[in-house]
Amino acid sequence: MTLNKSSPIDQAATRTPFARLLRKLLVGFIVTGIIMLAVFGLNSWEEENQDMRRNLAIQAGFAEKNSQAVFDNIGTSMEMLGMLLVNMDAADHLELARSTLKEFESNHPEIAAVTLVSPNGVTLLSTHTAPGEALPDFRLDAAYLHAFLFDLNNTYSYNIGRNQFGMGLSQWHFPFRHTVQNSRGDPLFVIQAAISVETAGFLWSDLPLFPGSRVGLIRNDGYIQLLWPSHDPEYVLNKPQTGALVQTLRANPGMITGAYEGNASSDNTVRLGAFSHLPNANMSAFVSVPKKLIMIRWWEHNYPTLLSFLVYLGVISSIAIKLSVMERQHTHDLLAQSRKDPLTGLPNRIAIDEILAREIARNRRGQEHSAILYLDLDKFKDINDNLGHSSGDRLLERVALRIRTILREEDVLARLGGDEFLILLPNSNADKSSLVAKRLIEVFGAPFSVSGQDILISTSIGICIFPDNGDDCSSLLQNADAAMYEAKRQGRNRFVFYRGELGEHIRQRLQLQHDFLRALKLQEFYLHYQPLVDLTSGKIVGAEALVRWMDPQRGLRNPAEFIPFAEESGVILPLGEWVLKTACREAKSWANQGYDIHVAVNLSARQFQDPDLFSKISNALSEAELPPAKLELEITESASMQDPEASILVMDKLKSIGIRIAIDDFGTGYSSLAYLKRIPADIIKIDRSFVNGIHNDQDDLAIVRAILALGSSLDKRCLAEGIETAENFEILNNLGCHFGQGYWMCKPIPAVEFSNLLKEDKRYLHQNPLQVLTA
């Protein structure tokens, strides 16, 4: 049979290889598609989980840092408040303390009330209770009293209690306690702030959270400290949690960061979360989302693929690329944010460490040099104290802008923190860096306009060169810092290149700081007293109190070593207050024995500028029950002339209560006679540098004679310091000098030996320097 066309068999035979191939391709395509779809589904689901875990970990880290920063800020503020309350003797001046507590509360919007509590739990003062109203007594609450006594004896700077409702406030809050101790470590009182649970919104409302997220703090004992958002605080805050987070924390004690998954005890929903432990508090920050959110997000990202099987490869690619770009951008943004100073927008310490490491690596390859300039603003703390931290922040912003204007495009400017900046000058040597430093000193010479005020501020700069002064980040920064401190030591407003001996200098400075703080705590300081003598009668009329330091390891420390350090660092304030109180008590004991003498106490420039100076002096006199006329305050000429008008006001106030004023080291400063005649001083102390040479130097003799004449015309008495010989004594007496002190008469001696001099009524007369007459 003849066929006009191919038969089905022929067609089948002809199609078989192609059909088989096509079938195999289709099956392979389908199988491959199914496998790819399954792999894609599994991989995308896992990626969604990991992405969420990473984001939660980052958010938990942010929550931890924000929370710790707020708590540390409150704790530091409470320490300063405690010192202020101790200085004002808050227990005996409650209404004065009330205004201080109110001001503290107003500066911290997260605080609902501030309470002052005695060590036995008695409420002394509360900003929530109006003057005259009965104060609440919480001692009957056993749980409260137990927690209070535990925190009282805790060694932490501050302690954070569980949430509570009531206790004088009609809202949920938790106690934030700081124990104020005396110098022996005994508790004086407790400052207790009530932190509202609404603080949670204040802390975390700006975090970029996912829908349904919860962020909070959980205590080590399982109680929720803060939760946001929280719609039923009584249900959440009033009992310990038992969910997945608590189980994870208890199963892994000591874990700093981690993740958890499981039922939440607050609503029994399955949640995924991350936590990060606060380094200075017994709690962890956590962020969690409902587990179903991951399914929702996965579906939102992938449903086109599930609905469009034929184009699933394109969908997969587009989603993968989109997610990858988003993740890279998100990671880049987070890294950039963590490496940027929030105030000035400059690179921060983390960023400059990385930049410096790359620059060091580049220099090593090319055998090139780079310079580091370490800047610290001079006396920036005074601006913060006098104009406020807001003005200080604005000043820092303007400083950063002005520095940037003189740098090259390749130079790097960073803010290390506080008032410290760092400049990296690539491809620069000592000559180039000194030119930049000089230019910096010049541009700081023009005032900065801040809040309508012109502020003059200088900078001290330390410079080190890679690789000459260090070959790694740590040593370069440390050496630049040491050079900067040397610039400050030389008088500020200058730059200094690092030298090898500066490293030893900074080590000695740190050791001195450690030793000094230990000496204050362990009471290693004591006083010697040098007689102040009437040159005519030879009678002792007073004593100058001079501080001494007996170091148990190094023996007697030279005051010329530690007094300048104490003045510069500010620790002269607690030391000076101790000297004042001790000297007043000793003077009172002499008065009780019937001796009509006064005690002279030196005031440093830093003490003289202390706004609490008058109250500290008044407290010292009151505690010792010493009449003000028995106290003489010695103020150096240079200190009184730093702000003459303010100095006169302070001295007038001191004089008004009967305190004697002496101008110390007269003739060595740059005082104005116009101001000198207005200073209410009783005594002018002639500096020893003029007294030493009066017997053989006509210039010194002329200066002393002029000072005595000036004192006489201004109706002020004169006292000569440093009388070392009988000849000096006789010349001064003949010139009409009223009083004197010096080793020829008596060196500084302990209080017991000074009391013996008074008992013997010893008198020093110039006729015989070895003879001490008894009246």
Coordinates of C-alpha atoms in Angstrom, one line a residue, residues 16-507:
T16 CA 11.1 9.5 19.3
P17 CA 14.6 10.9 19.8
F18 CA 13.3 14.4 19.8
A19 CA 10.3 13.6 21.9
R20 CA 12.4 11.6 24.3
L21 CA 14.9 14.5 24.5
L22 CA 12.1 17.0 24.9
R23 CA 10.4 14.8 27.5
K24 CA 13.6 14.5 29.4
L25 CA 14.2 18.2 29.1
L26 CA 10.6 18.9 30.3
V27 CA 10.9 16.4 33.1
G28 CA 14.4 17.7 34.0
F29 CA 13.0 21.2 33.7
I30 CA 10.1 20.3 36.0
V31 CA 12.3 18.4 38.4
T32 CA 14.9 21.1 38.3
G33 CA 12.3 23.7 38.8
I34 CA 10.8 21.8 41.7
I35 CA 14.2 21.3 43.3
M36 CA 15.2 24.9 42.7
L37 CA 11.9 26.0 44.1
A38 CA 12.3 23.8 47.1
V39 CA 15.9 24.9 47.6
F40 CA 14.9 28.5 47.1
G41 CA 12.1 28.2 49.6
L42 CA 14.3 26.6 52.2
N43 CA 17.2 29.0 51.6
S44 CA 15.0 32.1 51.5
W45 CA 13.3 31.0 54.7
E46 CA 16.6 30.5 56.4
E47 CA 17.9 33.8 55.2
E48 CA 14.8 35.5 56.5
N49 CA 15.4 34.0 59.9
Q50 CA 19.1 34.9 59.9
D51 CA 18.4 38.5 58.7
M52 CA 15.8 38.9 61.4
R53 CA 18.3 37.5 64.0
R54 CA 21.0 39.9 62.9
N55 CA 18.6 42.9 63.0
L56 CA 17.4 41.9 66.4
A57 CA 20.9 41.5 67.7
I58 CA 21.8 45.0 66.4
Q59 CA 18.6 46.5 67.9
A60 CA 19.3 44.7 71.2
G61 CA 22.8 46.2 71.2
F62 CA 21.4 49.7 70.6
A63 CA 18.8 49.2 73.3
E64 CA 21.6 48.1 75.7
K65 CA 23.9 51.0 74.9
N66 CA 21.1 53.5 75.2
S67 CA 19.8 52.1 78.5
Q68 CA 23.3 51.9 80.0
A69 CA 24.1 55.4 78.9
V70 CA 20.9 56.8 80.5
F71 CA 21.6 54.8 83.7
D72 CA 25.2 55.9 83.9
N73 CA 24.2 59.5 83.3
I74 CA 21.7 59.3 86.1
G75 CA 24.2 57.6 88.4
T76 CA 27.0 60.1 87.6
S77 CA 24.6 63.0 88.2
M78 CA 23.5 61.4 91.5
E79 CA 27.2 61.1 92.6
M80 CA 27.6 64.8 91.9
L81 CA 24.3 65.5 93.6
G82 CA 25.4 63.5 96.6
M83 CA 28.6 65.6 96.9
L84 CA 26.6 68.8 96.7
L85 CA 24.1 67.6 99.4
V86 CA 27.0 66.6 101.7
N87 CA 28.6 70.0 101.2
M88 CA 25.4 71.8 102.0
D89 CA 24.7 69.5 105.0
A90 CA 21.4 68.4 103.5
A91 CA 20.2 66.6 106.6
D92 CA 20.1 69.9 108.5
H93 CA 19.0 72.0 105.6
L94 CA 16.2 70.0 104.1
E95 CA 14.4 72.9 102.4
L96 CA 17.6 74.0 100.8
A97 CA 18.1 70.4 99.7
R98 CA 14.6 70.3 98.3
S99 CA 15.3 73.0 95.8
T100 CA 18.5 71.1 94.8
L101 CA 16.5 67.9 94.3
K102 CA 13.8 69.7 92.4
E103 CA 16.4 71.1 90.0
F104 CA 17.9 67.6 89.6
E105 CA 14.5 66.2 88.9
S106 CA 13.7 68.9 86.3
N107 CA 17.0 68.0 84.5
H108 CA 16.0 64.4 84.2
P109 CA 12.5 64.0 82.6
E110 CA 12.5 60.3 83.2
I111 CA 12.4 60.9 87.0
A112 CA 9.0 61.2 88.6
A113 CA 10.2 62.0 92.1
V114 CA 13.4 62.2 94.1
T115 CA 13.6 61.1 97.8
L116 CA 16.3 61.5 100.4
V117 CA 16.3 58.5 102.8
S118 CA 18.3 57.9 106.0
P119 CA 20.4 54.7 106.3
N120 CA 17.7 53.2 108.5
G121 CA 15.0 53.7 105.9
V122 CA 13.4 56.9 107.2
T123 CA 12.2 59.3 104.5
L124 CA 13.9 62.7 105.1
L125 CA 12.6 64.5 102.0
S126 CA 10.6 63.9 98.9
T127 CA 10.0 66.2 95.9
H128 CA 6.6 64.5 95.5
T129 CA 5.5 65.7 99.0
A130 CA 4.9 69.4 99.5
P131 CA 6.6 71.2 102.4
G132 CA 4.7 70.6 105.6
E133 CA 3.0 67.5 104.4
A134 CA 3.6 64.2 106.2
L135 CA 6.3 62.1 104.6
P136 CA 5.5 58.5 103.7
D137 CA 7.1 55.7 105.8
F138 CA 7.9 52.7 103.7
R139 CA 9.7 50.7 106.4
L140 CA 6.5 48.6 107.1
D141 CA 6.9 47.1 103.6
A142 CA 9.2 44.2 104.3
A143 CA 10.1 43.7 100.6
Y144 CA 10.9 47.4 100.2
L145 CA 13.0 47.5 103.4
H146 CA 14.9 44.3 102.4
A147 CA 15.7 45.7 99.0
F148 CA 16.7 49.1 100.5
L149 CA 19.1 47.6 103.0
F150 CA 20.6 45.4 100.4
D151 CA 21.3 48.3 98.1
L152 CA 22.5 50.4 101.1
N153 CA 25.4 48.0 101.6
N154 CA 26.1 47.3 97.9
T155 CA 29.3 48.5 96.5
Y156 CA 27.9 49.6 93.2
S157 CA 27.8 53.3 92.4
Y158 CA 24.0 52.9 91.9
N159 CA 21.4 50.2 92.3
I160 CA 18.2 49.7 90.4
G161 CA 15.2 48.1 92.2
R162 CA 12.2 46.2 90.9
N163 CA 9.1 48.0 89.6
Q164 CA 6.5 49.0 92.1
F165 CA 3.1 50.7 92.1
G166 CA 2.2 53.3 94.7
M167 CA 4.9 53.9 97.4
G168 CA 3.9 57.6 97.2
L169 CA 3.3 57.7 93.5
S170 CA 0.1 56.7 91.6
Q171 CA 2.1 55.1 88.7
W172 CA 4.4 52.2 88.0
H173 CA 8.0 53.1 88.6
F174 CA 11.2 51.6 89.9
P175 CA 13.7 53.0 92.5
F176 CA 17.1 54.1 91.3
R177 CA 19.3 54.4 94.4
H178 CA 22.7 56.0 95.1
T179 CA 24.3 55.7 98.6
V180 CA 26.2 58.7 99.8
Q181 CA 29.1 57.8 102.1
N182 CA 31.4 59.7 104.3
S183 CA 35.2 59.5 104.0
R184 CA 35.2 56.3 106.1
G185 CA 32.8 54.6 103.8
D186 CA 29.8 54.8 106.2
P187 CA 26.5 55.6 104.6
L188 CA 25.2 59.1 105.2
F189 CA 21.9 58.9 103.3
V190 CA 20.5 57.4 100.1
I191 CA 19.3 59.4 97.1
Q192 CA 16.4 57.5 95.6
A193 CA 14.9 58.5 92.3
A194 CA 11.6 57.1 91.1
I195 CA 12.0 56.2 87.4
S196 CA 8.7 56.1 85.5
V197 CA 8.1 53.0 83.4
E198 CA 7.1 55.5 80.7
T199 CA 10.9 55.9 80.4
A200 CA 10.8 52.9 78.0
G201 CA 9.2 55.1 75.3
F202 CA 11.8 57.8 76.1
L203 CA 14.6 55.3 75.6
W204 CA 13.5 53.3 72.6
S205 CA 10.7 55.1 70.7
D206 CA 13.2 56.1 68.0
L207 CA 14.5 52.6 67.3
P208 CA 13.7 51.3 63.8
L209 CA 11.6 48.4 65.1
F210 CA 9.6 45.8 63.1
P211 CA 5.8 45.7 63.5
G212 CA 4.8 43.8 66.6
S213 CA 8.2 44.3 68.2
R214 CA 8.8 44.5 71.9
V215 CA 11.9 46.1 73.5
G216 CA 12.7 46.0 77.1
L217 CA 15.0 45.3 80.0
I218 CA 14.8 42.1 82.1
R219 CA 16.4 41.7 85.5
N220 CA 18.6 38.8 86.4
D221 CA 15.9 37.7 88.8
G222 CA 13.4 37.3 86.0
Y223 CA 11.4 40.5 86.6
I224 CA 10.7 42.9 83.7
Q225 CA 12.4 46.3 84.4
L226 CA 11.0 48.1 81.4
L227 CA 8.9 47.1 78.4
W228 CA 7.8 49.1 75.4
P229 CA 5.1 49.1 74.2
S230 CA 3.3 47.8 77.3
H231 CA -0.5 47.9 77.5
D232 CA -0.9 46.1 80.8
P233 CA 2.0 47.0 83.1
E234 CA 0.5 45.5 86.2
Y235 CA 0.3 42.1 84.5
V236 CA 3.8 42.3 83.1
L237 CA 5.8 44.0 85.8
N238 CA 4.3 42.5 88.9
K239 CA 5.6 39.0 88.6
P240 CA 8.7 37.1 87.4
Q241 CA 8.7 35.9 83.8
T242 CA 9.0 32.3 82.9
G243 CA 9.2 32.4 79.1
A244 CA 11.9 31.5 76.6
L245 CA 14.0 34.6 77.4
V246 CA 14.3 33.8 81.1
Q247 CA 14.9 30.1 80.4
T248 CA 17.7 31.0 78.0
L249 CA 19.3 33.4 80.5
R250 CA 19.2 30.9 83.4
A251 CA 20.5 28.1 81.2
N252 CA 23.5 30.3 80.1
P253 CA 24.6 32.3 83.2
G254 CA 27.3 34.9 82.3
M255 CA 26.2 35.0 78.6
I256 CA 26.6 38.7 77.4
T257 CA 24.7 38.5 74.1
G258 CA 22.5 35.8 72.6
A259 CA 19.2 34.9 70.9
Y260 CA 16.1 33.0 72.1
E261 CA 12.9 31.5 70.6
G262 CA 9.8 30.2 72.3
N263 CA 6.6 31.2 74.1
A264 CA 6.5 34.6 75.8
S265 CA 5.0 34.4 79.3
S266 CA 3.2 37.8 78.9
D267 CA 0.9 36.6 76.1
N268 CA 1.9 33.0 75.3
T269 CA 2.8 33.8 71.7
V270 CA 5.9 32.3 70.0
R271 CA 8.5 35.0 69.6
L272 CA 12.0 35.3 68.3
G273 CA 14.3 37.7 70.1
A274 CA 17.9 38.7 71.0
F275 CA 19.4 40.1 74.2
S276 CA 22.5 42.0 75.3
H277 CA 23.6 42.3 78.9
L278 CA 24.2 45.8 80.4
P279 CA 27.8 45.9 81.7
N280 CA 27.0 48.0 84.8
A281 CA 23.5 46.7 85.7
N282 CA 22.1 43.3 86.7
M283 CA 19.8 43.2 83.7
S284 CA 19.7 42.6 79.9
A285 CA 18.2 44.6 77.1
F286 CA 16.0 42.5 74.7
V287 CA 14.1 42.9 71.5
S288 CA 11.7 40.4 70.1
V289 CA 9.1 39.9 67.3
P290 CA 6.3 37.4 66.7
K291 CA 7.6 34.3 64.9
K292 CA 4.7 34.7 62.5
L293 CA 6.2 38.0 61.3
I294 CA 9.0 36.0 59.7
M295 CA 6.5 34.0 57.7
I296 CA 4.7 37.2 56.7
R297 CA 7.9 38.8 55.6
W298 CA 9.0 35.7 53.8
W299 CA 5.7 35.5 52.0
E300 CA 5.8 39.2 51.1
H301 CA 9.2 38.8 49.6
N302 CA 8.6 35.5 47.7
Y303 CA 4.9 35.2 46.8
P304 CA 5.5 36.3 43.1
T305 CA 7.7 33.3 42.7
L306 CA 5.1 30.9 44.2
L307 CA 2.4 32.4 42.0
S308 CA 4.5 32.6 38.8
F309 CA 6.2 29.2 38.3
L310 CA 7.2 29.9 34.8
V311 CA 9.2 33.0 35.7
Y312 CA 10.5 31.8 39.1
L313 CA 14.1 32.1 38.1
G314 CA 13.8 35.8 37.3
V315 CA 11.8 36.3 40.5
I316 CA 14.5 34.5 42.5
S317 CA 17.2 36.5 40.9
S318 CA 15.5 39.9 41.5
I319 CA 14.6 39.1 45.0
A320 CA 18.1 37.8 45.8
I321 CA 19.6 40.9 44.3
K322 CA 17.2 43.2 46.1
L323 CA 17.7 41.5 49.4
S324 CA 21.4 41.5 49.0
V325 CA 21.5 45.2 48.1
M326 CA 19.2 46.0 51.0
E327 CA 21.2 44.0 53.4
R328 CA 24.5 45.5 52.3
Q329 CA 23.1 49.0 52.5
H330 CA 21.6 48.3 55.9
T331 CA 24.8 46.9 57.2
H332 CA 26.7 49.8 55.6
D333 CA 24.4 52.3 57.3
L334 CA 24.8 50.6 60.7
L335 CA 28.5 50.5 60.4
A336 CA 28.7 54.1 59.3
Q337 CA 26.5 55.2 62.2
S338 CA 28.6 53.3 64.7
R339 CA 31.7 55.0 63.4
K340 CA 30.4 58.6 63.3
D341 CA 30.4 61.1 66.2
P342 CA 26.7 62.0 66.6
L343 CA 27.4 65.7 67.6
T344 CA 29.9 66.8 64.9
G345 CA 29.4 64.1 62.3
L346 CA 33.2 63.4 62.4
P347 CA 34.7 60.0 62.5
N348 CA 34.8 58.7 66.1
R349 CA 37.4 56.7 68.0
I350 CA 36.3 53.4 66.4
A351 CA 36.6 54.9 62.9
I352 CA 39.9 56.6 63.4
D353 CA 41.4 53.4 64.7
E354 CA 40.5 51.7 61.5
I355 CA 41.6 54.7 59.3
L356 CA 44.9 54.9 61.2
A357 CA 45.5 51.1 60.8
R358 CA 45.0 51.4 57.1
E359 CA 47.3 54.5 56.9
I360 CA 50.0 52.6 58.9
A361 CA 49.8 49.6 56.5
R362 CA 50.0 52.0 53.5
N363 CA 53.0 53.8 55.0
R364 CA 54.8 50.5 55.6
R365 CA 54.4 49.5 52.0
G366 CA 55.6 52.8 50.7
Q367 CA 58.0 53.6 53.5
E368 CA 56.3 57.0 54.0
H369 CA 55.6 59.2 57.0
S370 CA 52.4 60.5 58.5
A371 CA 51.7 62.9 61.4
I372 CA 49.1 62.7 64.1
L373 CA 47.9 65.8 65.9
Y374 CA 46.1 65.2 69.2
L375 CA 44.1 68.3 70.2
D376 CA 42.5 69.1 73.6
L377 CA 40.6 72.3 74.2
D378 CA 42.0 74.4 77.1
K379 CA 39.7 74.9 80.1
F380 CA 36.7 73.6 78.2
K381 CA 35.1 72.4 81.5
D382 CA 34.8 76.0 82.6
I383 CA 32.7 76.8 79.6
N384 CA 30.5 73.7 80.2
D385 CA 30.1 74.7 83.9
N386 CA 29.4 78.4 83.3
L387 CA 27.4 78.4 80.0
G388 CA 25.9 74.9 80.1
H389 CA 26.5 71.7 78.2
S390 CA 24.3 72.9 75.3
S391 CA 26.6 75.8 74.7
G392 CA 29.6 73.5 75.1
D393 CA 28.1 71.2 72.4
R394 CA 27.6 74.1 70.0
L395 CA 31.2 75.2 70.6
L396 CA 32.5 71.8 69.7
E397 CA 30.5 71.9 66.5
R398 CA 32.0 75.2 65.5
V399 CA 35.5 74.1 66.5
A400 CA 35.1 71.1 64.2
L401 CA 34.0 73.3 61.3
R402 CA 36.8 75.8 61.8
I403 CA 39.5 73.1 62.0
R404 CA 38.2 71.5 58.8
T405 CA 38.7 74.7 56.9
I406 CA 42.5 74.6 57.2
L407 CA 43.0 70.9 56.3
R408 CA 43.6 69.3 53.0
E409 CA 41.0 67.0 51.4
E410 CA 43.0 63.9 52.2
D411 CA 43.5 64.9 55.8
V412 CA 41.3 63.2 58.4
L413 CA 39.7 65.0 61.4
A414 CA 38.1 62.9 64.1
R415 CA 36.5 63.6 67.5
L416 CA 37.8 61.1 70.1
G417 CA 35.3 62.2 72.7
G418 CA 34.7 65.1 75.1
D419 CA 36.8 68.0 73.9
E420 CA 39.5 65.9 72.3
F421 CA 40.1 65.9 68.5
L422 CA 42.6 64.0 66.4
I423 CA 44.0 65.0 63.0
L424 CA 45.7 62.5 60.7
L425 CA 48.0 64.1 58.1
P426 CA 49.0 61.6 55.4
N427 CA 52.4 62.0 53.7
S428 CA 53.5 64.6 56.3
N429 CA 56.7 65.1 58.3
A430 CA 57.6 67.2 61.3
D431 CA 57.9 70.4 59.2
K432 CA 54.5 70.0 57.6
S433 CA 52.7 69.1 60.8
S434 CA 54.3 72.1 62.7
L435 CA 52.9 74.4 60.0
V436 CA 49.4 72.9 60.5
A437 CA 49.8 73.2 64.2
K438 CA 50.8 76.8 64.0
R439 CA 47.8 77.5 61.8
L440 CA 45.5 75.8 64.3
I441 CA 46.8 78.0 67.1
E442 CA 46.2 81.0 64.9
V443 CA 42.6 80.1 64.0
F444 CA 41.8 79.5 67.6
G445 CA 42.8 83.0 68.3
A446 CA 39.5 84.3 66.8
P447 CA 36.5 84.0 69.1
F448 CA 33.7 81.4 68.5
S449 CA 30.2 82.8 68.3
V450 CA 27.9 80.5 70.4
S451 CA 24.3 81.5 71.4
G452 CA 25.0 85.2 70.8
Q453 CA 28.2 85.1 72.8
D454 CA 31.8 85.4 71.7
I455 CA 33.9 82.7 73.3
L456 CA 37.7 82.6 73.3
I457 CA 39.3 79.2 73.8
S458 CA 42.7 77.9 73.0
T459 CA 43.9 74.4 72.3
S460 CA 46.9 72.3 73.3
I461 CA 48.3 70.0 70.6
G462 CA 50.5 66.9 70.9
I463 CA 52.2 65.7 67.7
C464 CA 53.8 62.4 66.9
I465 CA 55.2 61.1 63.6
F466 CA 54.9 57.6 62.1
P467 CA 57.1 55.6 62.3
D468 CA 59.5 57.7 64.3
N469 CA 57.3 57.9 67.4
G470 CA 55.4 54.6 67.2
D471 CA 54.6 51.9 64.7
D472 CA 51.1 50.9 65.8
C473 CA 47.8 52.7 66.6
S474 CA 48.0 52.3 70.3
S475 CA 51.5 53.7 70.7
L476 CA 50.9 56.5 68.3
L477 CA 47.8 57.7 70.1
Q478 CA 49.3 57.2 73.5
N479 CA 52.4 59.2 72.6
A480 CA 50.4 62.0 70.9
D481 CA 48.3 62.2 74.1
A482 CA 51.5 62.4 76.2
A483 CA 52.8 65.3 74.0
M484 CA 49.4 67.0 74.4
Y485 CA 49.7 66.9 78.2
E486 CA 53.2 68.3 78.0
A487 CA 51.8 71.2 75.9
K488 CA 49.3 71.8 78.7
R489 CA 52.0 71.6 81.3
Q490 CA 54.0 74.2 79.5
G491 CA 51.2 76.7 79.7
R492 CA 48.6 75.6 77.1
N493 CA 47.8 77.3 73.7
R494 CA 50.9 75.6 72.1
F495 CA 52.0 72.4 70.4
V496 CA 54.7 69.9 71.5
F497 CA 56.3 67.1 69.5
Y498 CA 56.6 63.8 71.3
R499 CA 59.9 62.9 72.9
G500 CA 60.8 59.7 74.5
E501 CA 60.9 61.1 78.0
L502 CA 57.3 62.2 77.8
G503 CA 56.2 58.6 78.0
E504 CA 57.8 58.4 81.4
H505 CA 56.3 61.7 82.4
I506 CA 52.8 60.5 81.6
R507 CA 53.4 57.3 83.5

